[in-house]
């Protein structure tokens, strides 16, 4: 039986990951930057410009939102350490998305690289 770690390791062999230092250019070039973490994680701080779509809703949101359904748009994903983003990237590739990138090391690596973080000043409403 495979573990979650096994699934992430396998997914990372099938997706494209970028280093945090290369993420700025990829984000500028992307149609959407997606934070796949949970709401409390997103509200505690996120990469500027990120849209919050939790991992559990990602496929449904992209399938049902005309603005996100174009399979040729460039997407950049991240989570806390890159496991959930790797699984999400693999899933989106299987759905036919052609340009999906995941930030290696996720939000933790982004913060360790001393990159900017947005922290909402209002409490979350969801």
PDB file of N, CA and C in Angstrom, residues 2-75:
ATOM      1  N   UNK A   2       0.531   2.228  -0.818  1.00  0.00           N
ATOM      2  CA  UNK A   2       1.294   3.465  -0.904  1.00  0.00           C
ATOM      3  C   UNK A   2       0.913   4.411   0.234  1.00  0.00           C
ATOM      4  N   UNK A   3       1.887   5.166   0.668  1.00  0.00           N
ATOM      5  CA  UNK A   3       1.653   6.199   1.668  1.00  0.00           C
ATOM      6  C   UNK A   3       1.473   7.541   0.963  1.00  0.00           C
ATOM      7  N   UNK A   4       1.079   8.549   1.727  1.00  0.00           N
ATOM      8  CA  UNK A   4       0.968   9.896   1.165  1.00  0.00           C
ATOM      9  C   UNK A   4       2.327  10.347   0.638  1.00  0.00           C
ATOM     10  N   UNK A   5       3.380  10.027   1.373  1.00  0.00           N
ATOM     11  CA  UNK A   5       4.732  10.390   0.934  1.00  0.00           C
ATOM     12  C   UNK A   5       5.062   9.730  -0.410  1.00  0.00           C
ATOM     13  N   UNK A   6       4.674   8.471  -0.567  1.00  0.00           N
ATOM     14  CA  UNK A   6       4.905   7.770  -1.835  1.00  0.00           C
ATOM     15  C   UNK A   6       4.187   8.474  -2.985  1.00  0.00           C
ATOM     16  N   UNK A   7       2.948   8.877  -2.751  1.00  0.00           N
ATOM     17  CA  UNK A   7       2.171   9.552  -3.795  1.00  0.00           C
ATOM     18  C   UNK A   7       2.797  10.881  -4.177  1.00  0.00           C
ATOM     19  N   UNK A   8       3.277  11.634  -3.182  1.00  0.00           N
ATOM     20  CA  UNK A   8       3.920  12.918  -3.456  1.00  0.00           C
ATOM     21  C   UNK A   8       5.213  12.702  -4.230  1.00  0.00           C
ATOM     22  N   UNK A   9       6.014  11.740  -3.790  1.00  0.00           N
ATOM     23  CA  UNK A   9       7.278  11.443  -4.468  1.00  0.00           C
ATOM     24  C   UNK A   9       7.034  11.066  -5.917  1.00  0.00           C
ATOM     25  N   UNK A  10       6.040  10.248  -6.146  1.00  0.00           N
ATOM     26  CA  UNK A  10       5.672   9.838  -7.509  1.00  0.00           C
ATOM     27  C   UNK A  10       5.193  11.033  -8.332  1.00  0.00           C
ATOM     28  N   UNK A  11       4.350  11.872  -7.733  1.00  0.00           N
ATOM     29  CA  UNK A  11       3.834  13.044  -8.439  1.00  0.00           C
ATOM     30  C   UNK A  11       4.976  13.974  -8.853  1.00  0.00           C
ATOM     31  N   UNK A  12       5.963  14.123  -7.980  1.00  0.00           N
ATOM     32  CA  UNK A  12       7.071  15.042  -8.277  1.00  0.00           C
ATOM     33  C   UNK A  12       7.925  14.572  -9.452  1.00  0.00           C
ATOM     34  N   UNK A  13       7.824  13.300  -9.821  1.00  0.00           N
ATOM     35  CA  UNK A  13       8.543  12.828 -11.004  1.00  0.00           C
ATOM     36  C   UNK A  13       7.779  13.166 -12.282  1.00  0.00           C
ATOM     37  N   UNK A  14       6.520  13.573 -12.139  1.00  0.00           N
ATOM     38  CA  UNK A  14       5.657  13.814 -13.297  1.00  0.00           C
ATOM     39  C   UNK A  14       5.318  15.285 -13.529  1.00  0.00           C
ATOM     40  N   UNK A  15       5.695  16.137 -12.605  1.00  0.00           N
ATOM     41  CA  UNK A  15       5.324  17.551 -12.711  1.00  0.00           C
ATOM     42  C   UNK A  15       6.573  18.415 -12.905  1.00  0.00           C
ATOM     43  N   UNK A  16       6.353  19.699 -13.095  1.00  0.00           N
ATOM     44  CA  UNK A  16       7.448  20.659 -13.228  1.00  0.00           C
ATOM     45  C   UNK A  16       7.482  21.528 -11.979  1.00  0.00           C
ATOM     46  N   UNK A  17       8.597  21.455 -11.262  1.00  0.00           N
ATOM     47  CA  UNK A  17       8.778  22.296 -10.082  1.00  0.00           C
ATOM     48  C   UNK A  17       9.792  23.389 -10.399  1.00  0.00           C
ATOM     49  N   UNK A  18       9.574  24.541  -9.798  1.00  0.00           N
ATOM     50  CA  UNK A  18      10.509  25.641  -9.946  1.00  0.00           C
ATOM     51  C   UNK A  18      11.046  26.015  -8.571  1.00  0.00           C
ATOM     52  N   UNK A  19      12.264  26.498  -8.557  1.00  0.00           N
ATOM     53  CA  UNK A  19      12.888  26.951  -7.325  1.00  0.00           C
ATOM     54  C   UNK A  19      12.255  28.281  -6.902  1.00  0.00           C
ATOM     55  N   UNK A  20      12.199  28.546  -5.597  1.00  0.00           N
ATOM     56  CA  UNK A  20      11.632  29.820  -5.151  1.00  0.00           C
ATOM     57  C   UNK A  20      12.295  31.033  -5.799  1.00  0.00           C
ATOM     58  N   UNK A  21      13.601  30.975  -6.026  1.00  0.00           N
ATOM     59  CA  UNK A  21      14.287  32.123  -6.635  1.00  0.00           C
ATOM     60  C   UNK A  21      13.868  32.341  -8.092  1.00  0.00           C
ATOM     61  N   UNK A  22      13.320  31.313  -8.740  1.00  0.00           N
ATOM     62  CA  UNK A  22      12.842  31.435 -10.113  1.00  0.00           C
ATOM     63  C   UNK A  22      11.333  31.683 -10.192  1.00  0.00           C
ATOM     64  N   UNK A  23      10.679  31.678  -9.047  1.00  0.00           N
ATOM     65  CA  UNK A  23       9.219  31.764  -9.025  1.00  0.00           C
ATOM     66  C   UNK A  23       8.689  33.128  -9.432  1.00  0.00           C
ATOM     67  N   UNK A  24       9.421  34.208  -9.122  1.00  0.00           N
ATOM     68  CA  UNK A  24       8.924  35.547  -9.459  1.00  0.00           C
ATOM     69  C   UNK A  24       8.611  35.675 -10.945  1.00  0.00           C
ATOM     70  N   UNK A  25       9.526  35.243 -11.784  1.00  0.00           N
ATOM     71  CA  UNK A  25       9.313  35.334 -13.229  1.00  0.00           C
ATOM     72  C   UNK A  25       8.150  34.446 -13.669  1.00  0.00           C
ATOM     73  N   UNK A  26       8.075  33.253 -13.116  1.00  0.00           N
ATOM     74  CA  UNK A  26       6.982  32.341 -13.474  1.00  0.00           C
ATOM     75  C   UNK A  26       5.635  32.907 -13.048  1.00  0.00           C
ATOM     76  N   UNK A  27       5.609  33.529 -11.874  1.00  0.00           N
ATOM     77  CA  UNK A  27       4.361  34.125 -11.381  1.00  0.00           C
ATOM     78  C   UNK A  27       3.943  35.291 -12.272  1.00  0.00           C
ATOM     79  N   UNK A  28       4.886  36.138 -12.655  1.00  0.00           N
ATOM     80  CA  UNK A  28       4.573  37.265 -13.545  1.00  0.00           C
ATOM     81  C   UNK A  28       4.028  36.772 -14.881  1.00  0.00           C
ATOM     82  N   UNK A  29       4.535  35.632 -15.344  1.00  0.00           N
ATOM     83  CA  UNK A  29       4.155  35.077 -16.645  1.00  0.00           C
ATOM     84  C   UNK A  29       2.863  34.263 -16.578  1.00  0.00           C
ATOM     85  N   UNK A  30       2.428  33.923 -15.369  1.00  0.00           N
ATOM     86  CA  UNK A  30       1.266  33.041 -15.192  1.00  0.00           C
ATOM     87  C   UNK A  30      -0.052  33.804 -15.281  1.00  0.00           C
ATOM     88  N   UNK A  31      -1.073  33.089 -15.700  1.00  0.00           N
ATOM     89  CA  UNK A  31      -2.424  33.647 -15.688  1.00  0.00           C
ATOM     90  C   UNK A  31      -2.945  33.673 -14.254  1.00  0.00           C
ATOM     91  N   UNK A  32      -2.583  32.647 -13.475  1.00  0.00           N
ATOM     92  CA  UNK A  32      -3.084  32.527 -12.103  1.00  0.00           C
ATOM     93  C   UNK A  32      -2.031  31.891 -11.210  1.00  0.00           C
ATOM     94  N   UNK A  33      -1.871  32.457 -10.014  1.00  0.00           N
ATOM     95  CA  UNK A  33      -1.074  31.884  -8.943  1.00  0.00           C
ATOM     96  C   UNK A  33      -2.071  31.332  -7.937  1.00  0.00           C
ATOM     97  N   UNK A  34      -2.000  30.026  -7.670  1.00  0.00           N
ATOM     98  CA  UNK A  34      -3.007  29.380  -6.821  1.00  0.00           C
ATOM     99  C   UNK A  34      -2.368  28.827  -5.557  1.00  0.00           C
ATOM    100  N   UNK A  35      -2.917  29.246  -4.421  1.00  0.00           N
ATOM    101  CA  UNK A  35      -2.538  28.731  -3.107  1.00  0.00           C
ATOM    102  C   UNK A  35      -3.513  27.603  -2.780  1.00  0.00           C
ATOM    103  N   UNK A  36      -3.019  26.368  -2.686  1.00  0.00           N
ATOM    104  CA  UNK A  36      -3.899  25.218  -2.462  1.00  0.00           C
ATOM    105  C   UNK A  36      -3.981  24.817  -0.988  1.00  0.00           C
ATOM    106  N   UNK A  37      -3.471  25.669  -0.099  1.00  0.00           N
ATOM    107  CA  UNK A  37      -3.530  25.368   1.333  1.00  0.00           C
ATOM    108  C   UNK A  37      -4.943  25.582   1.868  1.00  0.00           C
ATOM    109  N   UNK A  38      -5.127  25.294   3.139  1.00  0.00           N
ATOM    110  CA  UNK A  38      -6.419  25.495   3.789  1.00  0.00           C
ATOM    111  C   UNK A  38      -6.609  26.982   4.093  1.00  0.00           C
ATOM    112  N   UNK A  39      -7.842  27.379   4.355  1.00  0.00           N
ATOM    113  CA  UNK A  39      -8.191  28.786   4.566  1.00  0.00           C
ATOM    114  C   UNK A  39      -7.387  29.429   5.686  1.00  0.00           C
ATOM    115  N   UNK A  40      -7.210  28.734   6.798  1.00  0.00           N
ATOM    116  CA  UNK A  40      -6.477  29.326   7.912  1.00  0.00           C
ATOM    117  C   UNK A  40      -5.019  29.579   7.550  1.00  0.00           C
ATOM    118  N   UNK A  41      -4.436  28.705   6.743  1.00  0.00           N
ATOM    119  CA  UNK A  41      -3.057  28.898   6.298  1.00  0.00           C
ATOM    120  C   UNK A  41      -2.966  30.114   5.379  1.00  0.00           C
ATOM    121  N   UNK A  42      -3.896  30.213   4.449  1.00  0.00           N
ATOM    122  CA  UNK A  42      -3.913  31.330   3.500  1.00  0.00           C
ATOM    123  C   UNK A  42      -4.062  32.658   4.241  1.00  0.00           C
ATOM    124  N   UNK A  43      -4.979  32.706   5.201  1.00  0.00           N
ATOM    125  CA  UNK A  43      -5.244  33.955   5.918  1.00  0.00           C
ATOM    126  C   UNK A  43      -4.109  34.346   6.861  1.00  0.00           C
ATOM    127  N   UNK A  44      -3.278  33.396   7.239  1.00  0.00           N
ATOM    128  CA  UNK A  44      -2.123  33.707   8.080  1.00  0.00           C
ATOM    129  C   UNK A  44      -1.020  34.386   7.276  1.00  0.00           C
ATOM    130  N   UNK A  45      -1.042  34.223   5.964  1.00  0.00           N
ATOM    131  CA  UNK A  45      -0.062  34.837   5.073  1.00  0.00           C
ATOM    132  C   UNK A  45       0.022  34.051   3.789  1.00  0.00           C
ATOM    133  N   UNK A  46       0.178  34.767   2.674  1.00  0.00           N
ATOM    134  CA  UNK A  46       0.241  34.127   1.365  1.00  0.00           C
ATOM    135  C   UNK A  46       1.106  34.952   0.419  1.00  0.00           C
ATOM    136  N   UNK A  47       1.468  34.341  -0.701  1.00  0.00           N
ATOM    137  CA  UNK A  47       2.249  35.034  -1.712  1.00  0.00           C
ATOM    138  C   UNK A  47       1.358  36.113  -2.342  1.00  0.00           C
ATOM    139  N   UNK A  48       1.869  37.341  -2.474  1.00  0.00           N
ATOM    140  CA  UNK A  48       1.063  38.410  -3.061  1.00  0.00           C
ATOM    141  C   UNK A  48       0.476  38.017  -4.423  1.00  0.00           C
ATOM    142  N   UNK A  49      -0.804  38.292  -4.576  1.00  0.00           N
ATOM    143  CA  UNK A  49      -1.494  38.001  -5.829  1.00  0.00           C
ATOM    144  C   UNK A  49      -2.082  36.606  -5.922  1.00  0.00           C
ATOM    145  N   UNK A  50      -1.847  35.780  -4.906  1.00  0.00           N
ATOM    146  CA  UNK A  50      -2.346  34.401  -4.949  1.00  0.00           C
ATOM    147  C   UNK A  50      -3.857  34.347  -4.780  1.00  0.00           C
ATOM    148  N   UNK A  51      -4.467  33.445  -5.534  1.00  0.00           N
ATOM    149  CA  UNK A  51      -5.883  33.132  -5.407  1.00  0.00           C
ATOM    150  C   UNK A  51      -5.969  31.884  -4.537  1.00  0.00           C
ATOM    151  N   UNK A  52      -6.870  31.893  -3.574  1.00  0.00           N
ATOM    152  CA  UNK A  52      -7.002  30.744  -2.684  1.00  0.00           C
ATOM    153  C   UNK A  52      -8.033  29.749  -3.211  1.00  0.00           C
ATOM    154  N   UNK A  53      -7.549  28.560  -3.559  1.00  0.00           N
ATOM    155  CA  UNK A  53      -8.433  27.456  -3.938  1.00  0.00           C
ATOM    156  C   UNK A  53      -7.892  26.220  -3.223  1.00  0.00           C
ATOM    157  N   UNK A  54      -8.528  25.798  -2.124  1.00  0.00           N
ATOM    158  CA  UNK A  54      -8.015  24.649  -1.372  1.00  0.00           C
ATOM    159  C   UNK A  54      -7.886  23.400  -2.236  1.00  0.00           C
ATOM    160  N   UNK A  55      -6.910  22.595  -1.909  1.00  0.00           N
ATOM    161  CA  UNK A  55      -6.625  21.361  -2.651  1.00  0.00           C
ATOM    162  C   UNK A  55      -7.878  20.517  -2.869  1.00  0.00           C
ATOM    163  N   UNK A  56      -8.714  20.409  -1.873  1.00  0.00           N
ATOM    164  CA  UNK A  56      -9.914  19.573  -1.977  1.00  0.00           C
ATOM    165  C   UNK A  56     -10.965  20.086  -2.944  1.00  0.00           C
ATOM    166  N   UNK A  57     -10.868  21.348  -3.330  1.00  0.00           N
ATOM    167  CA  UNK A  57     -11.855  21.940  -4.244  1.00  0.00           C
ATOM    168  C   UNK A  57     -11.285  22.283  -5.606  1.00  0.00           C
ATOM    169  N   UNK A  58      -9.998  22.136  -5.775  1.00  0.00           N
ATOM    170  CA  UNK A  58      -9.293  22.644  -6.951  1.00  0.00           C
ATOM    171  C   UNK A  58      -9.889  22.172  -8.277  1.00  0.00           C
ATOM    172  N   UNK A  59     -10.023  20.884  -8.464  1.00  0.00           N
ATOM    173  CA  UNK A  59     -10.512  20.351  -9.740  1.00  0.00           C
ATOM    174  C   UNK A  59     -11.925  20.848 -10.036  1.00  0.00           C
ATOM    175  N   UNK A  60     -12.752  20.929  -8.992  1.00  0.00           N
ATOM    176  CA  UNK A  60     -14.134  21.381  -9.167  1.00  0.00           C
ATOM    177  C   UNK A  60     -14.178  22.864  -9.523  1.00  0.00           C
ATOM    178  N   UNK A  61     -13.391  23.675  -8.831  1.00  0.00           N
ATOM    179  CA  UNK A  61     -13.360  25.123  -9.100  1.00  0.00           C
ATOM    180  C   UNK A  61     -12.890  25.398 -10.519  1.00  0.00           C
ATOM    181  N   UNK A  62     -11.808  24.748 -10.927  1.00  0.00           N
ATOM    182  CA  UNK A  62     -11.283  25.001 -12.262  1.00  0.00           C
ATOM    183  C   UNK A  62     -12.237  24.504 -13.340  1.00  0.00           C
ATOM    184  N   UNK A  63     -12.919  23.409 -13.086  1.00  0.00           N
ATOM    185  CA  UNK A  63     -13.868  22.874 -14.062  1.00  0.00           C
ATOM    186  C   UNK A  63     -15.108  23.750 -14.213  1.00  0.00           C
ATOM    187  N   UNK A  64     -15.494  24.426 -13.126  1.00  0.00           N
ATOM    188  CA  UNK A  64     -16.756  25.169 -13.124  1.00  0.00           C
ATOM    189  C   UNK A  64     -16.614  26.673 -13.299  1.00  0.00           C
ATOM    190  N   UNK A  65     -15.397  27.176 -13.368  1.00  0.00           N
ATOM    191  CA  UNK A  65     -15.181  28.614 -13.536  1.00  0.00           C
ATOM    192  C   UNK A  65     -14.651  28.870 -14.943  1.00  0.00           C
ATOM    193  N   UNK A  66     -15.452  29.497 -15.807  1.00  0.00           N
ATOM    194  CA  UNK A  66     -15.014  29.728 -17.192  1.00  0.00           C
ATOM    195  C   UNK A  66     -13.676  30.461 -17.283  1.00  0.00           C
ATOM    196  N   UNK A  67     -13.381  31.335 -16.325  1.00  0.00           N
ATOM    197  CA  UNK A  67     -12.124  32.081 -16.356  1.00  0.00           C
ATOM    198  C   UNK A  67     -10.921  31.188 -16.078  1.00  0.00           C
ATOM    199  N   UNK A  68     -11.158  30.034 -15.466  1.00  0.00           N
ATOM    200  CA  UNK A  68     -10.062  29.127 -15.110  1.00  0.00           C
ATOM    201  C   UNK A  68     -10.042  27.852 -15.942  1.00  0.00           C
ATOM    202  N   UNK A  69     -10.981  27.701 -16.837  1.00  0.00           N
ATOM    203  CA  UNK A  69     -11.110  26.424 -17.539  1.00  0.00           C
ATOM    204  C   UNK A  69     -10.223  26.271 -18.771  1.00  0.00           C
ATOM    205  N   UNK A  70      -9.631  27.357 -19.255  1.00  0.00           N
ATOM    206  CA  UNK A  70      -8.770  27.262 -20.455  1.00  0.00           C
ATOM    207  C   UNK A  70      -7.544  26.417 -20.136  1.00  0.00           C
ATOM    208  N   UNK A  71      -7.359  25.343 -20.873  1.00  0.00           N
ATOM    209  CA  UNK A  71      -6.291  24.386 -20.585  1.00  0.00           C
ATOM    210  C   UNK A  71      -4.899  24.871 -20.988  1.00  0.00           C
ATOM    211  N   UNK A  72      -4.827  25.954 -21.762  1.00  0.00           N
ATOM    212  CA  UNK A  72      -3.516  26.431 -22.202  1.00  0.00           C
ATOM    213  C   UNK A  72      -2.980  27.591 -21.358  1.00  0.00           C
ATOM    214  N   UNK A  73      -3.718  28.000 -20.346  1.00  0.00           N
ATOM    215  CA  UNK A  73      -3.217  29.092 -19.507  1.00  0.00           C
ATOM    216  C   UNK A  73      -2.116  28.595 -18.570  1.00  0.00           C
ATOM    217  N   UNK A  74      -1.244  29.512 -18.176  1.00  0.00           N
ATOM    218  CA  UNK A  74      -0.121  29.159 -17.300  1.00  0.00           C
ATOM    219  C   UNK A  74      -0.560  29.292 -15.850  1.00  0.00           C
ATOM    220  N   UNK A  75      -0.342  28.221 -15.085  1.00  0.00           N
ATOM    221  CA  UNK A  75      -0.723  28.173 -13.680  1.00  0.00           C
ATOM    222  C   UNK A  75       0.508  27.899 -12.823  1.00  0.00           C
TER     223      UNK A  75
END
